[in-house]
Amino acid sequence: MFTLTRIKPNHCLRPLSYRCLATATSGSSNPSAAPPRNPIFQVFNRNTKRLQRDRSVLSPDSSRRVDYLKDAVAERLVGRLMDIKRTFSTVLDLGAGACHIAKALTNDTLYPTYPPEKKITELLCTDLSHSLLYRDSDLPPFANPTHPLLPTISRHVLDEEDISKHFPENHFSAILSSFSLHWVNNLPSLLSQINSLLLPDSPFIAAMLGGDSLFELRTSLQLAEQERRGGVSPRVSPLADVKDMGGLLQSAKFKMLTVDVDDIVVMYPDIFALMVDLQHMGEGNAVLGREKGAVSRDVLMAAEGIYRELHGEEAGKEEMEEIANSEMKVKGGKVLPATFRLIYMIGWKEGPDQPKPLERGSGEVSIKSILEGEDGGKK
């Protein structure tokens, strides 16, 4: 299955490209699985991540300029929410950032009916960073609380890793998370907490970076450091793979699982533009074992050359026209792709009225007989 959608961020050389790589996979929970324990070790420095998000909004205009990626992911997540034919009274948005999901809910083109009907009554938005969470609180659509599609919003500054300390069990009719879970240290524990906070037969819908995200940047920096310094340090954080997420959701006792993947490819004029955008997004490196301080100039220059040689693509006609009308400079007519791999997941908390699979061996039709062309296919 292959789909391609184009969005036009006003400062990128090429629109975002969506490439759907995987279809849904399903499974059932394992009731005998032991509950996740507290993390034995930490991968990310959560305080560093909070500071990065705080610093990303020191220049609000620069921060809003790079919302193209988080807004696109939030809209695709809300699109999945719209496929569920029910309304939700109280919903939790984990790692809300600048409330991208709330903003996407005001986009009437995402609703399956016209005129659109409000999907969520109350939305609780949480984030580590107070500055990022309240960045747009006095701007549209949040400045107009009477917007017909905007839920009642409350903002809570807290660490989502310990979310069960802040809210009661069996409380939310849905829990959402967009572009945040890839910075969580103990993902199995968080998924278990999310399950406990949901009402029976309620969904958890999330999108997170995973897999080979930014593999172009990762390989270029590693090769550059190996060449200039004789070794490498972790410059891009480790990420979960799509194959892991189904098992993690099962271990957290979610039912009726769906996991799929999108690649979002964004074109940049050079490696420096990419790294500046990541900084303004608050997506800088927060690995505990990282080397402190900025990457040296000689490593960056080497990485730029390696990136351009290994991954650079010829700028198309539309891109060349955009380059000619701007102050951007592109070496050798090549632009640099950056791949963001998004893992989307849906899991449901078990409920008494939830559809359940039939018992093993209760089927009356033999698939083998049907495939072999036998009449009837009866066992």
Short mmCIF file of C-alpha atoms in Angstrom, two decimals:
data_model
loop_
_atom_site.label_atom_id
_atom_site.label_comp_id
_atom_site.label_asym_id
_atom_site.label_seq_id
_atom_site.Cartn_x
_atom_site.Cartn_y
_atom_site.Cartn_z
CA MET A 1 0.00 0.00 0.00
CA PHE A 2 1.44 3.37 -1.01
CA THR A 3 -0.01 6.81 -0.41
CA LEU A 4 1.45 10.24 -0.98
CA THR A 5 0.16 13.45 0.60
CA ARG A 6 1.75 16.87 0.13
CA ILE A 7 1.74 19.74 2.62
CA LYS A 8 3.44 23.07 1.97
CA PRO A 9 5.43 24.37 4.96
CA ASN A 10 6.42 27.94 4.12
CA HIS A 11 10.14 27.53 4.70
CA CYS A 12 10.96 24.02 3.37
CA LEU A 13 12.20 23.35 -0.11
CA ARG A 14 9.65 20.63 -0.69
CA PRO A 15 6.29 19.75 0.84
CA LEU A 16 6.14 16.97 3.38
CA SER A 17 5.75 13.58 1.73
CA TYR A 18 3.82 10.81 3.46
CA ARG A 19 4.72 7.25 2.54
CA CYS A 20 2.54 4.61 4.15
CA LEU A 21 4.79 1.60 4.75
CA ALA A 22 2.72 -0.86 6.78
CA THR A 23 -0.86 -1.93 7.22
CA ALA A 24 -2.64 -2.69 10.47
CA THR A 25 -1.60 -5.61 12.64
CA SER A 26 -3.75 -6.97 15.41
CA GLY A 27 -3.44 -9.15 18.47
CA SER A 28 -4.87 -9.84 21.90
CA SER A 29 -3.54 -9.11 25.34
CA ASN A 30 -1.69 -11.63 27.52
CA PRO A 31 -3.50 -11.77 30.89
CA SER A 32 -0.64 -13.70 32.49
CA ALA A 33 1.94 -11.02 31.71
CA ALA A 34 3.58 -9.57 34.81
CA PRO A 35 3.04 -5.85 35.42
CA PRO A 36 5.97 -3.68 34.28
CA ARG A 37 8.46 -2.81 36.99
CA ASN A 38 10.16 0.50 37.61
CA PRO A 39 12.98 1.27 35.16
CA ILE A 40 16.31 -0.30 36.01
CA PHE A 41 18.18 2.42 34.17
CA GLN A 42 17.43 5.76 32.55
CA VAL A 43 18.03 6.44 28.86
CA PHE A 44 16.91 10.07 28.66
CA ASN A 45 17.46 13.02 30.95
CA ARG A 46 13.93 14.32 31.47
CA ASN A 47 15.16 17.58 33.02
CA THR A 48 17.29 18.21 29.92
CA LYS A 49 14.26 17.58 27.74
CA ARG A 50 12.21 20.06 29.78
CA LEU A 51 14.93 22.70 29.41
CA GLN A 52 15.12 22.07 25.65
CA ARG A 53 11.38 22.63 25.32
CA ASP A 54 11.57 25.77 27.44
CA ARG A 55 14.38 27.15 25.28
CA SER A 56 12.56 26.27 22.05
CA VAL A 57 9.95 28.96 22.80
CA LEU A 58 12.37 31.73 23.73
CA SER A 59 11.71 32.85 20.16
CA PRO A 60 7.97 32.10 19.75
CA ASP A 61 7.95 32.94 16.04
CA SER A 62 10.79 30.50 15.34
CA SER A 63 9.03 27.87 17.41
CA ARG A 64 5.77 28.30 15.49
CA ARG A 65 7.63 28.22 12.17
CA VAL A 66 8.62 24.60 12.77
CA ASP A 67 5.15 23.42 13.83
CA TYR A 68 4.69 21.97 10.32
CA LEU A 69 5.75 18.49 11.48
CA LYS A 70 3.87 18.28 14.80
CA ASP A 71 0.75 19.81 13.26
CA ALA A 72 0.80 17.24 10.44
CA VAL A 73 1.20 14.33 12.86
CA ALA A 74 -1.58 15.67 15.12
CA GLU A 75 -3.96 15.95 12.17
CA ARG A 76 -3.30 12.36 11.13
CA LEU A 77 -3.86 11.21 14.71
CA VAL A 78 -7.13 13.14 14.90
CA GLY A 79 -8.12 11.53 11.61
CA ARG A 80 -7.84 8.14 13.31
CA LEU A 81 -9.94 9.44 16.20
CA MET A 82 -12.64 10.47 13.73
CA ASP A 83 -12.91 6.85 12.53
CA ILE A 84 -14.35 5.94 15.94
CA LYS A 85 -18.10 6.55 15.81
CA ARG A 86 -18.60 7.96 19.29
CA THR A 87 -18.02 11.20 21.18
CA PHE A 88 -15.72 11.52 24.18
CA SER A 89 -16.50 13.39 27.38
CA THR A 90 -13.09 13.62 29.10
CA VAL A 91 -9.86 13.06 27.15
CA LEU A 92 -6.21 13.28 28.22
CA ASP A 93 -3.53 14.58 25.83
CA LEU A 94 -0.12 13.32 27.02
CA GLY A 95 2.88 15.42 26.00
CA ALA A 96 0.64 17.98 24.34
CA GLY A 97 3.41 20.47 23.52
CA ALA A 98 1.69 23.61 22.22
CA CYS A 99 -1.67 21.76 22.13
CA HIS A 100 -1.38 20.56 18.52
CA ILE A 101 -4.18 17.99 18.91
CA ALA A 102 -6.55 20.65 20.26
CA LYS A 103 -5.74 22.85 17.27
CA ALA A 104 -6.31 19.95 14.86
CA LEU A 105 -9.75 19.37 16.38
CA THR A 106 -10.83 22.79 15.06
CA ASN A 107 -10.05 21.76 11.46
CA ASP A 108 -13.51 20.96 10.09
CA THR A 109 -12.06 19.17 7.03
CA LEU A 110 -11.00 16.29 9.30
CA TYR A 111 -14.56 15.55 10.39
CA PRO A 112 -16.52 12.82 8.54
CA THR A 113 -19.82 14.71 8.62
CA TYR A 114 -20.92 18.20 7.65
CA PRO A 115 -21.69 20.27 9.54
CA PRO A 116 -19.13 18.76 11.91
CA GLU A 117 -20.09 17.84 15.46
CA LYS A 118 -17.82 18.38 18.46
CA LYS A 119 -15.89 15.16 19.10
CA ILE A 120 -14.45 15.90 22.56
CA THR A 121 -16.14 17.80 25.39
CA GLU A 122 -13.19 18.29 27.76
CA LEU A 123 -9.48 17.97 26.87
CA LEU A 124 -6.76 17.90 29.54
CA CYS A 125 -3.38 18.83 28.01
CA THR A 126 -0.17 17.90 29.84
CA ASP A 127 3.49 18.63 29.18
CA LEU A 128 6.84 18.91 30.96
CA SER A 129 7.33 22.50 29.83
CA HIS A 130 5.11 25.31 31.12
CA SER A 131 6.43 27.69 28.46
CA LEU A 132 5.62 25.36 25.57
CA LEU A 133 2.24 24.31 26.94
CA TYR A 134 1.06 27.93 27.25
CA ARG A 135 2.85 29.26 24.15
CA ASP A 136 -0.32 29.84 22.12
CA SER A 137 -2.88 30.18 24.92
CA ASP A 138 -3.71 33.77 23.93
CA LEU A 139 -3.82 33.09 20.16
CA PRO A 140 -6.51 31.60 17.89
CA PRO A 141 -8.17 29.17 18.19
CA PHE A 142 -7.52 29.08 21.97
CA ALA A 143 -8.27 32.79 22.39
CA ASN A 144 -11.84 32.02 21.27
CA PRO A 145 -13.20 29.47 23.78
CA THR A 146 -16.60 29.60 22.06
CA HIS A 147 -15.28 27.93 18.90
CA PRO A 148 -17.91 25.29 18.05
CA LEU A 149 -15.35 22.47 17.64
CA LEU A 150 -12.89 23.42 20.38
CA PRO A 151 -13.26 21.36 23.57
CA THR A 152 -12.94 22.89 27.01
CA ILE A 153 -9.17 22.91 27.55
CA SER A 154 -7.25 22.71 30.82
CA ARG A 155 -3.44 22.70 30.93
CA HIS A 156 -1.38 20.71 33.46
CA VAL A 157 2.42 20.93 33.80
CA LEU A 158 3.62 17.48 34.84
CA ASP A 159 5.86 14.57 33.84
CA GLU A 160 3.88 12.01 31.88
CA GLU A 161 6.18 9.21 33.08
CA ASP A 162 4.30 9.27 36.44
CA ILE A 163 0.87 10.11 35.09
CA SER A 164 -0.97 7.74 37.46
CA LYS A 165 0.05 9.94 40.41
CA HIS A 166 -1.99 12.84 39.06
CA PHE A 167 -5.27 11.28 37.88
CA PRO A 168 -7.61 8.59 39.26
CA GLU A 169 -8.13 5.16 37.70
CA ASN A 170 -11.01 4.53 35.28
CA HIS A 171 -11.37 8.24 34.58
CA PHE A 172 -10.80 9.07 30.88
CA SER A 173 -12.97 8.14 27.91
CA ALA A 174 -9.84 8.33 25.67
CA ILE A 175 -6.13 9.09 26.00
CA LEU A 176 -4.15 10.62 23.13
CA SER A 177 -0.46 11.35 22.64
CA SER A 178 1.22 12.94 19.63
CA PHE A 179 4.97 13.21 19.03
CA SER A 180 6.03 12.74 22.66
CA LEU A 181 6.33 9.10 23.77
CA HIS A 182 9.75 8.63 22.13
CA TRP A 183 11.27 10.59 25.07
CA VAL A 184 9.79 8.31 27.76
CA ASN A 185 12.30 6.17 29.70
CA ASN A 186 10.00 3.34 30.81
CA LEU A 187 7.47 2.91 28.04
CA PRO A 188 6.02 -0.43 29.33
CA SER A 189 5.26 1.18 32.70
CA LEU A 190 3.64 4.23 31.10
CA LEU A 191 1.42 2.07 28.86
CA SER A 192 0.29 0.12 31.92
CA GLN A 193 -0.54 3.39 33.72
CA ILE A 194 -2.49 4.63 30.69
CA ASN A 195 -4.54 1.43 30.66
CA SER A 196 -5.44 1.90 34.32
CA LEU A 197 -6.59 5.50 33.75
CA LEU A 198 -8.98 4.60 30.94
CA LEU A 199 -12.61 3.71 31.37
CA PRO A 200 -13.54 0.18 30.21
CA ASP A 201 -13.82 -0.12 26.41
CA SER A 202 -11.97 3.18 25.82
CA PRO A 203 -9.17 3.80 23.30
CA PHE A 204 -5.55 4.88 23.60
CA ILE A 205 -4.35 6.52 20.37
CA ALA A 206 -0.75 7.69 19.97
CA ALA A 207 1.90 8.68 17.44
CA MET A 208 5.61 8.59 18.22
CA LEU A 209 8.92 8.74 16.39
CA GLY A 210 10.47 5.32 15.94
CA GLY A 211 12.47 2.95 13.80
CA ASP A 212 14.99 4.55 11.44
CA SER A 213 13.94 8.16 11.99
CA LEU A 214 16.64 10.60 10.87
CA PHE A 215 18.86 7.76 9.67
CA GLU A 216 20.45 10.16 7.18
CA LEU A 217 21.56 12.50 9.97
CA ARG A 218 22.58 9.63 12.23
CA THR A 219 24.84 7.92 9.67
CA SER A 220 26.39 11.19 8.47
CA LEU A 221 27.34 12.29 12.00
CA GLN A 222 28.72 8.85 12.88
CA LEU A 223 30.90 8.68 9.77
CA ALA A 224 32.08 12.26 10.27
CA GLU A 225 33.04 11.67 13.92
CA GLN A 226 34.78 8.41 13.06
CA GLU A 227 36.81 10.19 10.40
CA ARG A 228 37.71 13.31 12.38
CA ARG A 229 37.90 11.98 15.94
CA GLY A 230 38.40 8.23 15.64
CA GLY A 231 35.18 7.37 17.51
CA VAL A 232 31.47 8.14 17.78
CA SER A 233 29.13 9.47 20.45
CA PRO A 234 25.29 9.17 20.56
CA ARG A 235 23.96 12.18 18.64
CA VAL A 236 20.49 10.81 17.82
CA SER A 237 18.41 9.11 20.51
CA PRO A 238 17.53 5.38 20.40
CA LEU A 239 13.99 4.72 19.22
CA ALA A 240 11.47 1.91 19.54
CA ASP A 241 10.71 -0.20 16.47
CA VAL A 242 7.23 -0.88 15.11
CA LYS A 243 7.74 -4.61 15.80
CA ASP A 244 8.13 -3.83 19.52
CA MET A 245 5.02 -1.72 19.96
CA GLY A 246 2.46 -4.49 19.45
CA GLY A 247 4.12 -6.59 22.17
CA LEU A 248 4.32 -3.63 24.55
CA LEU A 249 0.64 -2.85 24.09
CA GLN A 250 -0.24 -6.51 24.68
CA SER A 251 1.86 -6.60 27.85
CA ALA A 252 -0.04 -3.53 29.08
CA LYS A 253 -3.32 -5.50 28.61
CA PHE A 254 -4.67 -3.52 25.67
CA LYS A 255 -7.12 -5.25 23.31
CA MET A 256 -7.89 -4.93 19.58
CA LEU A 257 -4.49 -3.49 18.70
CA THR A 258 -3.69 -1.56 15.53
CA VAL A 259 -0.16 -0.41 14.65
CA ASP A 260 0.86 1.29 11.41
CA VAL A 261 3.76 3.39 10.13
CA ASP A 262 4.18 6.54 8.05
CA ASP A 263 7.41 8.03 6.77
CA ILE A 264 7.43 11.82 6.55
CA VAL A 265 10.26 13.10 4.36
CA VAL A 266 11.19 16.78 4.55
CA MET A 267 13.73 18.43 2.25
CA TYR A 268 16.29 20.89 3.67
CA PRO A 269 18.90 23.05 1.93
CA ASP A 270 21.69 21.79 4.24
CA ILE A 271 22.34 19.89 7.46
CA PHE A 272 22.47 23.12 9.47
CA ALA A 273 18.86 24.03 8.56
CA LEU A 274 17.74 20.58 9.73
CA MET A 275 19.54 20.87 13.07
CA VAL A 276 18.19 24.37 13.68
CA ASP A 277 14.64 23.13 13.06
CA LEU A 278 15.13 20.23 15.48
CA GLN A 279 16.35 22.70 18.10
CA HIS A 280 13.32 24.97 17.64
CA MET A 281 11.05 21.91 17.89
CA GLY A 282 12.57 21.02 21.26
CA GLU A 283 13.75 17.72 19.75
CA GLY A 284 17.45 18.02 20.59
CA ASN A 285 19.51 15.13 21.93
CA ALA A 286 18.65 14.27 25.57
CA VAL A 287 20.44 10.93 25.93
CA LEU A 288 22.19 10.62 29.30
CA GLY A 289 25.39 9.27 27.74
CA ARG A 290 25.71 12.04 25.17
CA GLU A 291 28.83 14.17 24.90
CA LYS A 292 28.19 17.55 26.50
CA GLY A 293 28.61 20.68 24.41
CA ALA A 294 28.05 21.50 20.76
CA VAL A 295 29.30 19.38 17.89
CA SER A 296 32.67 20.73 16.72
CA ARG A 297 32.84 22.74 13.52
CA ASP A 298 35.10 20.30 11.67
CA VAL A 299 32.76 17.38 12.45
CA LEU A 300 29.75 19.38 11.26
CA MET A 301 31.45 20.36 8.01
CA ALA A 302 32.44 16.74 7.40
CA ALA A 303 28.89 15.56 8.20
CA GLU A 304 27.45 18.10 5.75
CA GLY A 305 29.63 16.76 2.95
CA ILE A 306 28.87 13.12 3.79
CA TYR A 307 25.12 13.81 4.06
CA ARG A 308 25.11 15.55 0.68
CA GLU A 309 27.13 12.79 -0.99
CA LEU A 310 25.24 9.80 0.45
CA HIS A 311 21.69 11.11 0.67
CA GLY A 312 21.44 14.32 -1.35
CA GLU A 313 18.79 14.50 -4.09
CA GLU A 314 18.67 16.71 -7.15
CA ALA A 315 16.40 19.69 -6.61
CA GLY A 316 13.32 19.55 -8.83
CA LYS A 317 11.93 22.36 -10.98
CA GLU A 318 9.57 23.59 -8.27
CA GLU A 319 12.35 23.54 -5.69
CA MET A 320 14.76 25.43 -7.96
CA GLU A 321 12.13 28.11 -8.50
CA GLU A 322 11.64 28.42 -4.75
CA ILE A 323 15.40 28.64 -4.25
CA ALA A 324 15.66 31.37 -6.88
CA ASN A 325 12.95 33.41 -5.12
CA SER A 326 14.54 33.12 -1.67
CA GLU A 327 17.86 33.69 0.04
CA MET A 328 18.53 29.97 0.43
CA LYS A 329 21.74 28.58 -0.99
CA VAL A 330 21.90 24.99 -2.21
CA LYS A 331 25.25 23.44 -3.04
CA GLY A 332 25.49 21.59 -6.33
CA GLY A 333 21.76 21.77 -6.94
CA LYS A 334 21.14 19.10 -4.28
CA VAL A 335 18.73 19.18 -1.34
CA LEU A 336 18.94 16.94 1.73
CA PRO A 337 16.05 14.63 2.74
CA ALA A 338 15.32 13.98 6.43
CA THR A 339 13.09 11.00 7.20
CA PHE A 340 10.79 11.06 10.22
CA ARG A 341 9.27 7.61 10.81
CA LEU A 342 6.01 7.85 12.76
CA ILE A 343 4.52 4.85 14.54
CA TYR A 344 0.75 5.17 15.05
CA MET A 345 -0.92 2.85 17.53
CA ILE A 346 -4.43 2.20 18.83
CA GLY A 347 -5.25 -0.04 21.79
CA TRP A 348 -8.50 -0.51 23.69
CA LYS A 349 -8.97 -1.16 27.39
CA GLU A 350 -10.93 -4.34 27.94
CA GLY A 351 -14.66 -3.88 28.51
CA PRO A 352 -17.67 -6.13 29.03
CA ASP A 353 -19.39 -5.15 25.75
CA GLN A 354 -16.24 -5.30 23.64
CA PRO A 355 -16.15 -7.65 20.62
CA LYS A 356 -14.25 -10.84 21.45
CA PRO A 357 -12.75 -13.47 19.13
CA LEU A 358 -14.44 -16.86 18.96
CA GLU A 359 -12.86 -19.75 20.80
CA ARG A 360 -10.13 -21.60 18.98
CA GLY A 361 -11.56 -24.50 16.96
CA SER A 362 -15.11 -23.15 16.85
CA GLY A 363 -14.99 -22.22 13.16
CA GLU A 364 -17.29 -24.02 10.69
CA VAL A 365 -15.52 -23.13 7.45
CA SER A 366 -12.14 -24.51 6.43
CA ILE A 367 -9.87 -21.86 4.86
CA LYS A 368 -7.75 -24.68 3.41
CA SER A 369 -10.74 -26.12 1.56
CA ILE A 370 -11.72 -22.72 0.19
CA LEU A 371 -8.19 -22.04 -1.07
CA GLU A 372 -8.05 -25.48 -2.68
CA GLY A 373 -11.36 -24.80 -4.44
CA GLU A 374 -13.46 -27.45 -2.72
CA ASP A 375 -17.23 -26.89 -2.69
CA GLY A 376 -18.70 -25.36 0.44
CA GLY A 377 -15.50 -25.35 2.47
CA LYS A 378 -17.29 -27.09 5.38
CA LYS A 379 -15.19 -28.96 7.89
#
